[in-house]
Amino acid sequence: MPVSGVIITCAEGCSAEVSSRISSINGVEVHGILPDGQIVAVVEADTVDGEVELVAGLYEVEGIQAVRLAYHNFEDIAH
Amino acid sequence: MGGLSRRDFLKASAAAAAFAAAGASAAASLRPKDASASEGDIRWGKAPCRFCGTGCGVLIGVRDGRIVATKGDPQAPVNKGLNCIKGYFLSKILYGTDRLTKPLIRKGDTMVEASWDEAMTLIAGKFKESIDKHGPDSVAMYGSGQWTVFEGYAASKLFKGGIGTNNVEPNARLCMASSVTGFMSTFGGDEPMGCFDDLDLGDTFFLWGANMAECHPVLFSRMIDNRLRNPQVKIIDFATRYTRTSQMADQYVKFNPQTDLALLNAIAHVIIRDKLYDEQFIKDHVVFKRGKENIGYGLEDKFKFADEPKLIGFDEYKAFLKPYTPEYVAKLSSVPAKTIVELAHLYADKSRKVNSLWTMGFNQHTRGTWVNNLAYNVHLLTSKICKPGENPMSLTGQPSACGTTREVGTFTHRLPADMVVMNPEHREKAARIWGIDPKKIPAKPTYNATEMFRALDRGDIKVVWIQVTNPFQSLPNLSRYRKGARKGDGRFIVVSDIYPTRSTELADVILPSACWIEKEGMFGNAERRTQHWFKQIDPPGEARNDLWQTIELAKRLGYGSLFPYTYPEKEIWEEYRKFGEGQGKDLAPYESYTKARGLCWPVVNGKETTYRYVEGFDPYVKAGEGIKFYKNKADHYKAVVWARPYEPAPEVPDRHYPFWLCTGRVLEHWHTGTMTGRVPEIMRANPSAVCEMHPVDAGRLGIKDHQKVKITSRRGTIILPVNLNGRGKAEKGNIFVAFFDEGKLINELCLDAYCPISGEPDYKKCAVKIEKA
Ligand code: SF4
């Protein structure tokens, strides 16, 4: 099961709201909100397909300006 | 690892990497201390990202010969530990199930597996036969901005210095050529003066025809981060289509296609009229020129053009600008006169650090060179240039459009380090470094990319080898060139690639290539940063490095002595960097790059140059000189402000074809989709091309969202579903279609008109009609 660490940039003042909104998404785990408002989250799904769908979905969440990928591990999926 | 499962460790590692990349030192305590221990068996190596010209640093984790993880490289100054969504696909591009693993030779309608020796014998035989019968200009190499520096260099050396033909072109002709001619004509030297730090340091960003949020997401994020820190920051998006970039910009300025030429002249007009220019800077650093006008569109075969620049005075330039009043240009462009005046004042605001950024909207333009010139004009008039945080910057789409095609010079007219084949001293110098007779390098350029495939269609070129690119999907007016390729009569096409593409299907021989970290390489990104990576895994099956393939051809044609290397990558680098030494194009020794996260040239005495032409940053500018455009000796080290008029596009919407068609990229796909299209998850997120259309236009034609429409230009027809409310939104009278979809060749509709100076085609403007399918 692949797992990735992402940083989510939010519009000013939206971080708390965005954080609670995305915490309810299955497969997205918020790990912290940084002082500058960026959110650190871990995304996991059964497949990379699933991860990408989750991240592409985040782009549609109001208040989210960008999602960037810091780390991606997919060691247990056969390519 | 007391109690925690492997899964917990991986999640902790993922979170830790994200915290670290966000610069969250305060969050260090949040990082489970065992996180890195869990990765003990993964070997990490660095590489620049395989995709775009941003050149983000990536760390690749390998275990048992396979990639198992990737990270944004925290030490990489470009992206500081963060990749864009395409980072998810970096590893998987290598592992598509249909990877090419054996050479294939055409036998009638089928491709038959062959040994490398058989394939190379056949290829060398065809080259020899064609050269003997029709001369060296009957064979060609078509490469790309995804070539490593070594691959591009070897190809250029073999063709120009060995075979004796200038038939070498890269696909960068289709994306960057106007940027090159823009830089060369304005500054006498290619590539930007600034660097990506401008995105953090500037406070005013004018984007022109650049959907950065989707096409350069990491750079766009740097700008957005800057805005979060600094409420002064303003982003203005000049565009012909509303995108995710427009949505996030502070101001979206829509304009009619082609009128960017007029708008930039109107901005300059206001700057002059309202005396907003920097008189001293102009006196010290600028000359004015005017070239030929009504210069044509390259629509006929063998089109030729040579500009005839004449020096003019500041007053003549002012007179030239007279007609470009905000009111006149408002009519032409549909941008209100008031907005033009306001934005001209914003450009010239002395309290602001102003940047312009552009990509294909400017470059893929039948007046691409001009529009690049005009953007520089505004920066030169206001002296918003050569300062940290304020510069014009042309962005690139391919990972080594700069490093390989521009710097190595794999265009028909170019040699390494901005030299050209037309100049006898340049040929001399190249011949000296290559150890050949200068007469070997022909003094005349042959074909730009479009002309190269026209020549193949006509039969003037018989044998063409295509490496790391997909012209039979990406050329404009595609049908002509696809048909031309299979006309027979001695035509022979070799394609080296990693997957089957719309180009391999037309090949006589397909060669399986190694990709990215399956070989050693160097790329150069859009900020002059050269980055190196080592081979980290083996290529699959019998796939081989393109560098090896080119050198193998050389040996079989009797030019093996041009490549006497035992460690080709390293020795090519040391040979290649002789070209730039002392020319303001200095590169560091090979070893420096194996450690550094890239270095921006010129690299002098081990020090990179972030800002060019500027005292204190650029070692070529002496104390007391301030700013010196030292590459432009011909104009006494000054930059050129060009009087370039607005001229219309060659094909404009009319009664029969009432819509503008614009093509381009989307977030999830890269170029012709041969790598991103391999990956099932991207195909799911954005599986096939759609026709973006304005709801009012659709309503008028009775077309509903997602309904199929027939799009027709004078060159072809395509059927696509309409998208009225997608991420990108077409303006009235315009439609947009992405070009990644190999099942829908939108480029069959595009016109193969090009900028007469740069030879770059315009994929952004042609006329089409829309009907219900
Ligand atoms: S922005 Fe470009 S270079 Fe950076 S990760 Fe994305 S595709 Fe790769």
Coordinates of N, CA and C in Angstrom, one line a residue, chain B residues 3-194:
Chain B
G3 N 7.6 -1.8 18.8 CA 6.2 -1.8 18.8 C 5.6 -1.2 17.5
L4 N 6.3 -0.4 16.8 CA 5.7 0.2 15.6 C 5.9 -0.7 14.4
S5 N 4.9 -0.7 13.6 CA 4.9 -1.6 12.4 C 5.7 -0.9 11.3
R6 N 6.1 -1.7 10.3 CA 6.7 -1.1 9.1 C 5.9 0.0 8.5
R7 N 4.6 -0.2 8.5 CA 3.6 0.7 7.9 C 3.7 2.1 8.7
D8 N 3.7 1.9 10.1 CA 3.8 3.2 10.9 C 5.1 3.9 10.6
F9 N 6.1 3.2 10.4 CA 7.4 3.8 10.1 C 7.4 4.6 8.8
L10 N 6.7 3.9 7.8 CA 6.7 4.6 6.5 C 5.8 5.8 6.6
K11 N 4.7 5.8 7.3 CA 3.9 7.0 7.5 C 4.7 8.1 8.2
A12 N 5.4 7.6 9.2 CA 6.2 8.6 10.0 C 7.3 9.2 9.1
S13 N 7.9 8.4 8.2 CA 8.9 8.9 7.3 C 8.3 9.9 6.4
A14 N 7.0 9.6 5.9 CA 6.4 10.5 4.9 C 6.1 11.8 5.6
A15 N 5.6 11.8 6.8 CA 5.3 13.0 7.5 C 6.5 13.8 7.8
A16 N 7.6 13.0 8.3 CA 8.8 13.7 8.6 C 9.4 14.4 7.4
A17 N 9.4 13.8 6.3 CA 9.9 14.4 5.0 C 9.1 15.7 4.7
A18 N 7.8 15.6 4.9 CA 7.0 16.8 4.6 C 7.3 17.9 5.6
F19 N 7.4 17.6 6.8 CA 7.7 18.6 7.8 C 9.1 19.2 7.5
A20 N 10.0 18.4 7.2 CA 11.4 18.9 6.9 C 11.3 19.8 5.7
A21 N 10.6 19.4 4.6 CA 10.5 20.2 3.4 C 9.8 21.5 3.7
A22 N 8.9 21.5 4.6 CA 8.2 22.8 4.9 C 9.1 23.7 5.7
G23 N 10.3 23.2 6.0 CA 11.2 24.1 6.8 C 10.8 24.1 8.3
A24 N 10.1 23.1 8.7 CA 9.5 23.2 10.1 C 10.5 22.6 11.1
S25 N 11.5 23.5 11.4 CA 12.5 23.0 12.4 C 11.8 22.9 13.7
A26 N 10.8 23.7 14.0 CA 10.1 23.7 15.2 C 9.3 22.3 15.4
A27 N 9.1 21.7 14.2 CA 8.3 20.5 14.3 C 9.3 19.3 14.4
A28 N 10.5 19.5 14.6 CA 11.5 18.4 14.6 C 11.1 17.4 15.7
S29 N 10.6 17.9 16.8 CA 10.2 17.0 17.9 C 9.1 16.1 17.5
L30 N 8.3 16.6 16.4 CA 7.2 15.7 16.0 C 7.7 14.5 15.2
R31 N 8.9 14.6 14.8 CA 9.4 13.5 13.9 C 9.8 12.3 14.7
P32 N 9.1 11.2 14.5 CA 9.5 10.0 15.2 C 11.0 9.7 14.9
K33 N 11.8 9.5 15.9 CA 13.2 9.4 15.7 C 13.6 8.2 14.9
D34 N 12.8 7.2 14.9 CA 13.1 6.0 14.2 C 12.8 6.0 12.7
A35 N 12.2 7.1 12.3 CA 11.7 7.2 10.9 C 12.8 6.8 9.9
S36 N 13.9 7.4 10.1 CA 15.0 7.1 9.1 C 15.5 5.7 9.2
A37 N 15.5 5.2 10.4 CA 16.1 3.9 10.6 C 15.3 2.8 9.8
S38 N 14.0 3.1 9.6 CA 13.2 2.1 8.9 C 13.5 2.1 7.4
E39 N 14.3 3.0 7.0 CA 14.7 3.1 5.5 C 16.1 2.5 5.3
G40 N 16.6 1.9 6.3 CA 18.0 1.5 6.2 C 18.4 0.8 5.0
D41 N 17.5 0.0 4.5 CA 17.8 -0.9 3.3 C 17.6 -0.2 2.0
I42 N 17.1 1.1 2.0 CA 16.9 1.8 0.7 C 18.1 2.6 0.4
R43 N 18.6 2.5 -0.8 CA 19.8 3.3 -1.2 C 19.3 4.6 -2.0
W44 N 19.7 5.8 -1.5 CA 19.1 7.0 -2.1 C 20.2 7.6 -3.0
G45 N 19.7 8.1 -4.2 CA 20.6 8.8 -5.1 C 19.8 10.0 -5.6
K46 N 20.6 11.0 -6.1 CA 19.9 12.3 -6.5 C 19.7 12.3 -8.1
A47 N 18.8 13.0 -8.5 CA 18.6 13.3 -10.0 C 17.6 14.5 -10.1
P48 N 17.7 15.2 -11.2 CA 16.7 16.2 -11.5 C 15.4 15.4 -12.0
C49 N 14.3 15.9 -11.8 CA 13.0 15.3 -12.2 C 13.1 15.1 -13.7
R50 N 12.5 14.0 -14.2 CA 12.5 13.7 -15.6 C 11.6 14.6 -16.5
F51 N 10.6 15.3 -15.8 CA 9.6 16.0 -16.6 C 10.0 17.4 -17.0
C52 N 9.6 18.4 -16.3 CA 9.6 19.7 -16.9 C 10.9 20.5 -16.7
G53 N 11.0 21.7 -17.3 CA 12.2 22.5 -17.3 C 12.5 23.2 -15.9
T54 N 11.6 23.0 -15.0 CA 11.8 23.5 -13.7 C 13.1 22.9 -13.1
G55 N 13.2 21.6 -13.3 CA 14.4 20.9 -12.9 C 14.4 20.7 -11.4
C56 N 13.3 20.2 -10.8 CA 13.3 19.9 -9.4 C 14.2 18.8 -9.0
G57 N 14.8 18.9 -7.8 CA 15.7 17.8 -7.4 C 14.8 16.7 -6.8
V58 N 15.2 15.5 -7.1 CA 14.5 14.3 -6.5 C 15.5 13.4 -5.9
L59 N 15.1 12.7 -4.8 CA 16.0 11.6 -4.3 C 15.2 10.3 -4.7
I60 N 16.0 9.4 -5.2 CA 15.3 8.2 -5.6 C 15.8 7.0 -4.7
G61 N 14.9 6.3 -4.2 CA 15.2 5.2 -3.3 C 15.1 3.9 -4.0
V62 N 16.2 3.2 -4.0 CA 16.3 1.9 -4.8 C 16.6 0.8 -3.8
R63 N 15.8 -0.3 -4.0 CA 16.1 -1.5 -3.2 C 16.1 -2.7 -4.2
D64 N 17.0 -3.6 -4.1 CA 17.1 -4.8 -5.0 C 16.9 -4.4 -6.5
G65 N 17.5 -3.3 -6.9 CA 17.5 -2.9 -8.3 C 16.2 -2.3 -8.8
R66 N 15.3 -2.0 -7.9 CA 14.1 -1.3 -8.3 C 13.8 -0.1 -7.5
I67 N 13.1 0.9 -8.1 CA 12.8 2.1 -7.3 C 11.6 1.7 -6.4
V68 N 11.8 2.0 -5.1 CA 10.7 1.8 -4.2 C 10.2 3.0 -3.5
A69 N 10.9 4.1 -3.7 CA 10.4 5.4 -3.1 C 11.1 6.6 -3.8
T70 N 10.4 7.7 -3.7 CA 11.0 9.0 -4.2 C 10.7 10.1 -3.1
K71 N 11.6 11.1 -3.1 CA 11.5 12.2 -2.2 C 11.8 13.4 -3.0
G72 N 11.2 14.5 -2.6 CA 11.7 15.8 -3.1 C 13.0 16.0 -2.4
D73 N 14.0 16.5 -3.1 CA 15.4 16.6 -2.5 C 15.4 17.9 -1.7
P74 N 15.5 17.7 -0.4 CA 15.5 18.9 0.5 C 16.7 19.8 0.2
Q75 N 17.8 19.3 -0.3 CA 19.0 20.1 -0.6 C 18.9 20.8 -1.9
A76 N 17.9 20.5 -2.7 CA 17.8 21.1 -4.1 C 17.2 22.5 -3.9
P77 N 18.0 23.5 -4.4 CA 17.5 24.9 -4.2 C 16.2 25.2 -5.1
V78 N 16.0 24.4 -6.1 CA 14.9 24.7 -7.0 C 13.6 24.5 -6.2
N79 N 13.5 23.3 -5.6 CA 12.2 22.9 -5.1 C 12.2 22.6 -3.6
K80 N 13.4 22.7 -3.0 CA 13.5 22.5 -1.5 C 12.7 21.4 -0.9
G81 N 12.8 20.2 -1.6 CA 12.2 19.1 -1.0 C 10.8 18.8 -1.4
L82 N 10.2 19.5 -2.3 CA 8.8 19.3 -2.7 C 8.7 19.2 -4.2
N83 N 8.0 18.2 -4.7 CA 7.7 18.0 -6.1 C 6.2 18.3 -6.4
C84 N 5.9 18.4 -7.6 CA 4.5 18.6 -8.0 C 3.8 17.2 -8.1
I85 N 2.6 17.2 -8.5 CA 1.8 15.9 -8.5 C 2.5 14.9 -9.5
K86 N 3.2 15.4 -10.5 CA 3.9 14.5 -11.4 C 4.9 13.7 -10.7
G87 N 5.3 14.1 -9.5 CA 6.3 13.4 -8.7 C 5.8 12.0 -8.4
Y88 N 4.5 11.8 -8.4 CA 3.9 10.4 -8.2 C 4.2 9.5 -9.3
F89 N 4.5 10.0 -10.4 CA 4.7 9.1 -11.6 C 6.2 8.9 -12.0
L90 N 7.1 9.6 -11.2 CA 8.5 9.5 -11.6 C 9.0 8.1 -11.7
S91 N 8.7 7.3 -10.8 CA 9.2 6.0 -10.8 C 8.5 5.1 -11.8
K92 N 7.2 5.3 -11.8 CA 6.4 4.4 -12.6 C 6.6 4.5 -14.1
I93 N 7.1 5.7 -14.5 CA 7.3 5.9 -16.0 C 8.2 4.8 -16.5
L94 N 9.1 4.2 -15.6 CA 10.0 3.2 -16.1 C 9.4 1.8 -16.2
Y95 N 8.3 1.7 -15.5 CA 7.8 0.3 -15.3 C 6.5 0.0 -16.1
G96 N 6.1 0.8 -17.1 CA 5.0 0.4 -17.9 C 5.1 -1.0 -18.5
T97 N 4.0 -1.7 -18.6 CA 4.1 -3.1 -19.1 C 4.5 -3.2 -20.5
D98 N 4.4 -2.1 -21.3 CA 4.7 -2.2 -22.7 C 6.1 -1.6 -23.0
R99 N 7.0 -1.5 -22.0 CA 8.3 -0.9 -22.2 C 9.0 -1.6 -23.4
L100 N 9.6 -0.9 -24.3 CA 10.4 -1.5 -25.4 C 11.7 -2.1 -24.8
T101 N 11.9 -3.4 -25.1 CA 13.1 -4.0 -24.6 C 14.0 -4.7 -25.6
K102 N 13.6 -4.7 -26.9 CA 14.4 -5.3 -27.9 C 14.3 -4.4 -29.2
P103 N 15.4 -4.3 -29.9 CA 15.3 -3.7 -31.2 C 14.3 -4.4 -32.1
L104 N 13.6 -3.6 -32.9 CA 12.6 -4.1 -33.8 C 12.8 -3.6 -35.2
I105 N 12.7 -4.5 -36.2 CA 12.9 -4.1 -37.6 C 11.6 -4.4 -38.3
R106 N 11.3 -3.4 -39.2 CA 10.0 -3.6 -40.0 C 10.2 -4.6 -41.1
K107 N 9.3 -5.6 -41.1 CA 9.2 -6.5 -42.2 C 7.7 -6.4 -42.7
G108 N 7.5 -5.6 -43.7 CA 6.2 -5.3 -44.2 C 5.4 -4.5 -43.2
D109 N 4.3 -5.1 -42.8 CA 3.5 -4.4 -41.8 C 3.8 -4.8 -40.3
T110 N 4.7 -5.7 -40.2 CA 5.0 -6.1 -38.8 C 6.4 -5.7 -38.4
M111 N 6.6 -5.6 -37.1 CA 7.9 -5.3 -36.5 C 8.4 -6.5 -35.9
V112 N 9.6 -6.9 -36.3 CA 10.2 -8.2 -35.9 C 11.4 -7.9 -35.0
E113 N 11.5 -8.7 -33.9 CA 12.6 -8.6 -33.0 C 14.0 -8.8 -33.7
A114 N 14.9 -8.1 -33.3 CA 16.3 -8.3 -34.0 C 17.3 -8.0 -32.9
S115 N 18.6 -8.4 -33.2 CA 19.7 -8.1 -32.3 C 20.1 -6.7 -32.5
W116 N 20.8 -6.1 -31.6 CA 21.4 -4.8 -31.7 C 22.3 -4.8 -33.0
D117 N 23.1 -5.8 -33.2 CA 24.0 -5.8 -34.3 C 23.2 -5.8 -35.6
E118 N 22.2 -6.6 -35.7 CA 21.4 -6.5 -37.0 C 20.8 -5.1 -37.2
A119 N 20.2 -4.6 -36.1 CA 19.6 -3.3 -36.2 C 20.6 -2.2 -36.6
M120 N 21.7 -2.2 -36.0 CA 22.7 -1.2 -36.2 C 23.4 -1.3 -37.6
T121 N 23.5 -2.6 -38.0 CA 24.1 -2.8 -39.4 C 23.1 -2.3 -40.4
L122 N 21.8 -2.5 -40.2 CA 20.8 -2.1 -41.1 C 20.8 -0.5 -41.2
I123 N 20.8 0.1 -40.0 CA 20.8 1.6 -39.9 C 22.0 2.2 -40.6
A124 N 23.2 1.7 -40.2 CA 24.4 2.2 -40.8 C 24.4 2.0 -42.3
G125 N 23.9 0.9 -42.8 CA 23.8 0.7 -44.2 C 22.9 1.7 -44.9
K126 N 21.8 2.0 -44.3 CA 20.9 3.0 -44.9 C 21.5 4.4 -44.9
F127 N 22.2 4.7 -43.8 CA 22.9 6.0 -43.8 C 23.9 6.1 -44.9
K128 N 24.7 5.1 -45.0 CA 25.8 5.1 -46.0 C 25.2 5.2 -47.4
E129 N 24.2 4.4 -47.7 CA 23.6 4.3 -49.0 C 23.1 5.7 -49.4
S130 N 22.4 6.3 -48.4 CA 21.8 7.6 -48.7 C 22.8 8.7 -48.9
I131 N 23.9 8.7 -48.0 CA 24.9 9.7 -48.2 C 25.6 9.5 -49.5
D132 N 25.9 8.3 -49.9 CA 26.6 8.0 -51.2 C 25.7 8.5 -52.3
K133 N 24.5 8.2 -52.3 CA 23.6 8.5 -53.4 C 23.2 10.0 -53.5
H134 N 22.8 10.5 -52.3 CA 22.2 11.8 -52.3 C 22.9 12.9 -51.5
G135 N 24.1 12.5 -51.0 CA 24.9 13.5 -50.2 C 24.5 13.5 -48.7
P136 N 25.3 14.1 -47.9 CA 25.1 14.1 -46.4 C 23.8 14.8 -46.0
D137 N 23.3 15.8 -46.8 CA 22.1 16.5 -46.4 C 20.9 15.6 -46.6
S138 N 21.0 14.4 -47.0 CA 19.9 13.5 -47.1 C 19.6 12.7 -45.9
V139 N 20.5 12.8 -44.9 CA 20.3 12.1 -43.6 C 20.1 13.2 -42.5
A140 N 19.4 12.8 -41.4 CA 19.1 13.8 -40.4 C 19.0 13.1 -39.0
M141 N 19.2 13.9 -38.0 CA 18.9 13.5 -36.6 C 17.9 14.5 -36.0
Y142 N 16.9 14.0 -35.4 CA 15.9 14.8 -34.8 C 15.8 14.4 -33.3
G143 N 16.3 15.3 -32.4 CA 16.4 14.9 -31.0 C 15.5 15.8 -30.2
S144 N 15.9 16.0 -28.9 CA 15.0 16.7 -28.1 C 15.6 17.4 -26.8
G145 N 14.8 18.2 -26.2 CA 15.1 18.8 -24.9 C 15.1 17.8 -23.8
Q146 N 14.9 16.5 -24.1 CA 15.0 15.5 -23.1 C 16.2 14.6 -23.3
W147 N 17.0 15.0 -24.3 CA 18.3 14.4 -24.5 C 19.1 14.8 -23.3
T148 N 20.0 14.0 -22.8 CA 21.0 14.5 -21.8 C 22.0 15.3 -22.6
V149 N 22.8 16.1 -21.9 CA 23.8 16.9 -22.5 C 24.7 16.0 -23.3
F150 N 25.1 14.9 -22.8 CA 26.0 14.0 -23.5 C 25.4 13.5 -24.8
E151 N 24.1 13.1 -24.8 CA 23.5 12.6 -26.0 C 23.4 13.7 -27.1
G152 N 23.0 14.9 -26.7 CA 22.9 16.0 -27.7 C 24.3 16.3 -28.3
Y153 N 25.2 16.3 -27.4 CA 26.6 16.7 -27.8 C 27.1 15.7 -28.9
A154 N 26.9 14.4 -28.5 CA 27.4 13.3 -29.4 C 26.7 13.4 -30.8
A155 N 25.4 13.7 -30.8 CA 24.6 13.7 -32.0 C 25.2 14.9 -32.9
S156 N 25.3 16.1 -32.2 CA 25.8 17.2 -33.0 C 27.2 17.0 -33.5
K157 N 28.1 16.4 -32.7 CA 29.4 16.2 -33.2 C 29.5 15.2 -34.3
L158 N 28.7 14.2 -34.2 CA 28.7 13.2 -35.3 C 28.1 13.8 -36.6
F159 N 27.0 14.5 -36.5 CA 26.4 15.0 -37.8 C 27.2 16.2 -38.3
K160 N 27.5 17.2 -37.5 CA 28.1 18.4 -38.0 C 29.6 18.2 -38.3
G161 N 30.3 17.4 -37.3 CA 31.7 17.3 -37.4 C 32.1 16.0 -38.1
G162 N 31.2 15.0 -38.2 CA 31.6 13.7 -38.9 C 31.0 13.6 -40.2
I163 N 29.7 13.4 -40.3 CA 29.0 13.2 -41.5 C 29.0 14.4 -42.4
G164 N 29.1 15.6 -41.7 CA 29.2 16.9 -42.5 C 27.9 17.4 -43.0
T165 N 26.9 17.3 -42.1 CA 25.6 18.0 -42.5 C 25.1 18.7 -41.2
N166 N 24.4 19.8 -41.5 CA 23.8 20.5 -40.3 C 22.3 20.0 -40.1
N167 N 22.0 18.9 -40.6 CA 20.7 18.3 -40.4 C 20.6 17.7 -39.0
V168 N 20.7 18.6 -38.0 CA 20.4 18.2 -36.6 C 19.4 19.2 -36.1
E169 N 18.3 18.7 -35.5 CA 17.3 19.6 -34.9 C 16.7 19.0 -33.7
P170 N 16.3 19.8 -32.7 CA 15.6 19.2 -31.6 C 14.2 19.6 -31.6
N171 N 13.3 18.9 -30.9 CA 11.9 19.3 -30.7 C 11.8 20.7 -30.0
A172 N 12.9 21.1 -29.4 CA 12.9 22.4 -28.7 C 12.6 23.5 -29.7
R173 N 12.8 23.2 -31.0 CA 12.4 24.2 -32.1 C 10.9 24.5 -32.0
L174 N 10.2 23.5 -31.5 CA 8.7 23.6 -31.4 C 8.3 24.3 -30.1
C175 N 9.3 24.6 -29.2 CA 8.9 25.2 -27.9 C 9.8 26.3 -27.4
M176 N 11.0 26.3 -27.7 CA 11.9 27.3 -27.1 C 12.6 28.2 -28.1
A177 N 12.5 27.9 -29.4 CA 13.3 28.6 -30.4 C 13.1 30.1 -30.4
S178 N 11.9 30.6 -30.1 CA 11.6 32.0 -30.1 C 12.2 32.7 -28.9
S179 N 12.3 31.9 -27.8 CA 13.0 32.4 -26.6 C 14.5 32.6 -27.0
V180 N 15.1 31.7 -27.7 CA 16.5 31.8 -28.0 C 16.7 33.0 -28.9
T181 N 15.9 33.2 -30.0 CA 16.1 34.3 -30.9 C 15.8 35.6 -30.2
G182 N 14.9 35.6 -29.3 CA 14.5 36.8 -28.4 C 15.8 37.2 -27.6
F183 N 16.3 36.2 -26.9 CA 17.5 36.5 -26.1 C 18.7 37.0 -27.0
M184 N 18.9 36.3 -28.1 CA 20.1 36.6 -28.9 C 19.9 38.0 -29.5
S185 N 18.7 38.3 -30.0 CA 18.6 39.6 -30.7 C 18.6 40.7 -29.7
T186 N 18.1 40.5 -28.5 CA 18.1 41.6 -27.5 C 19.4 41.7 -26.7
F187 N 20.0 40.6 -26.3 CA 21.1 40.6 -25.4 C 22.4 40.1 -26.0
G188 N 22.3 39.5 -27.2 CA 23.5 38.9 -27.8 C 24.0 37.6 -27.1
G189 N 23.2 37.1 -26.2 CA 23.5 35.8 -25.5 C 22.2 35.2 -25.1
D190 N 22.2 33.9 -25.2 CA 21.0 33.1 -24.8 C 20.8 33.0 -23.3
E191 N 19.6 32.8 -22.9 CA 19.2 32.4 -21.6 C 19.2 33.6 -20.6
P192 N 18.3 33.4 -19.5 CA 18.0 34.5 -18.7 C 19.1 35.1 -17.8
M193 N 18.9 36.3 -17.4 CA 19.8 37.0 -16.5 C 19.5 36.6 -15.0
G194 N 18.2 36.4 -14.8 CA 17.7 36.1 -13.4 C 17.7 34.6 -13.1

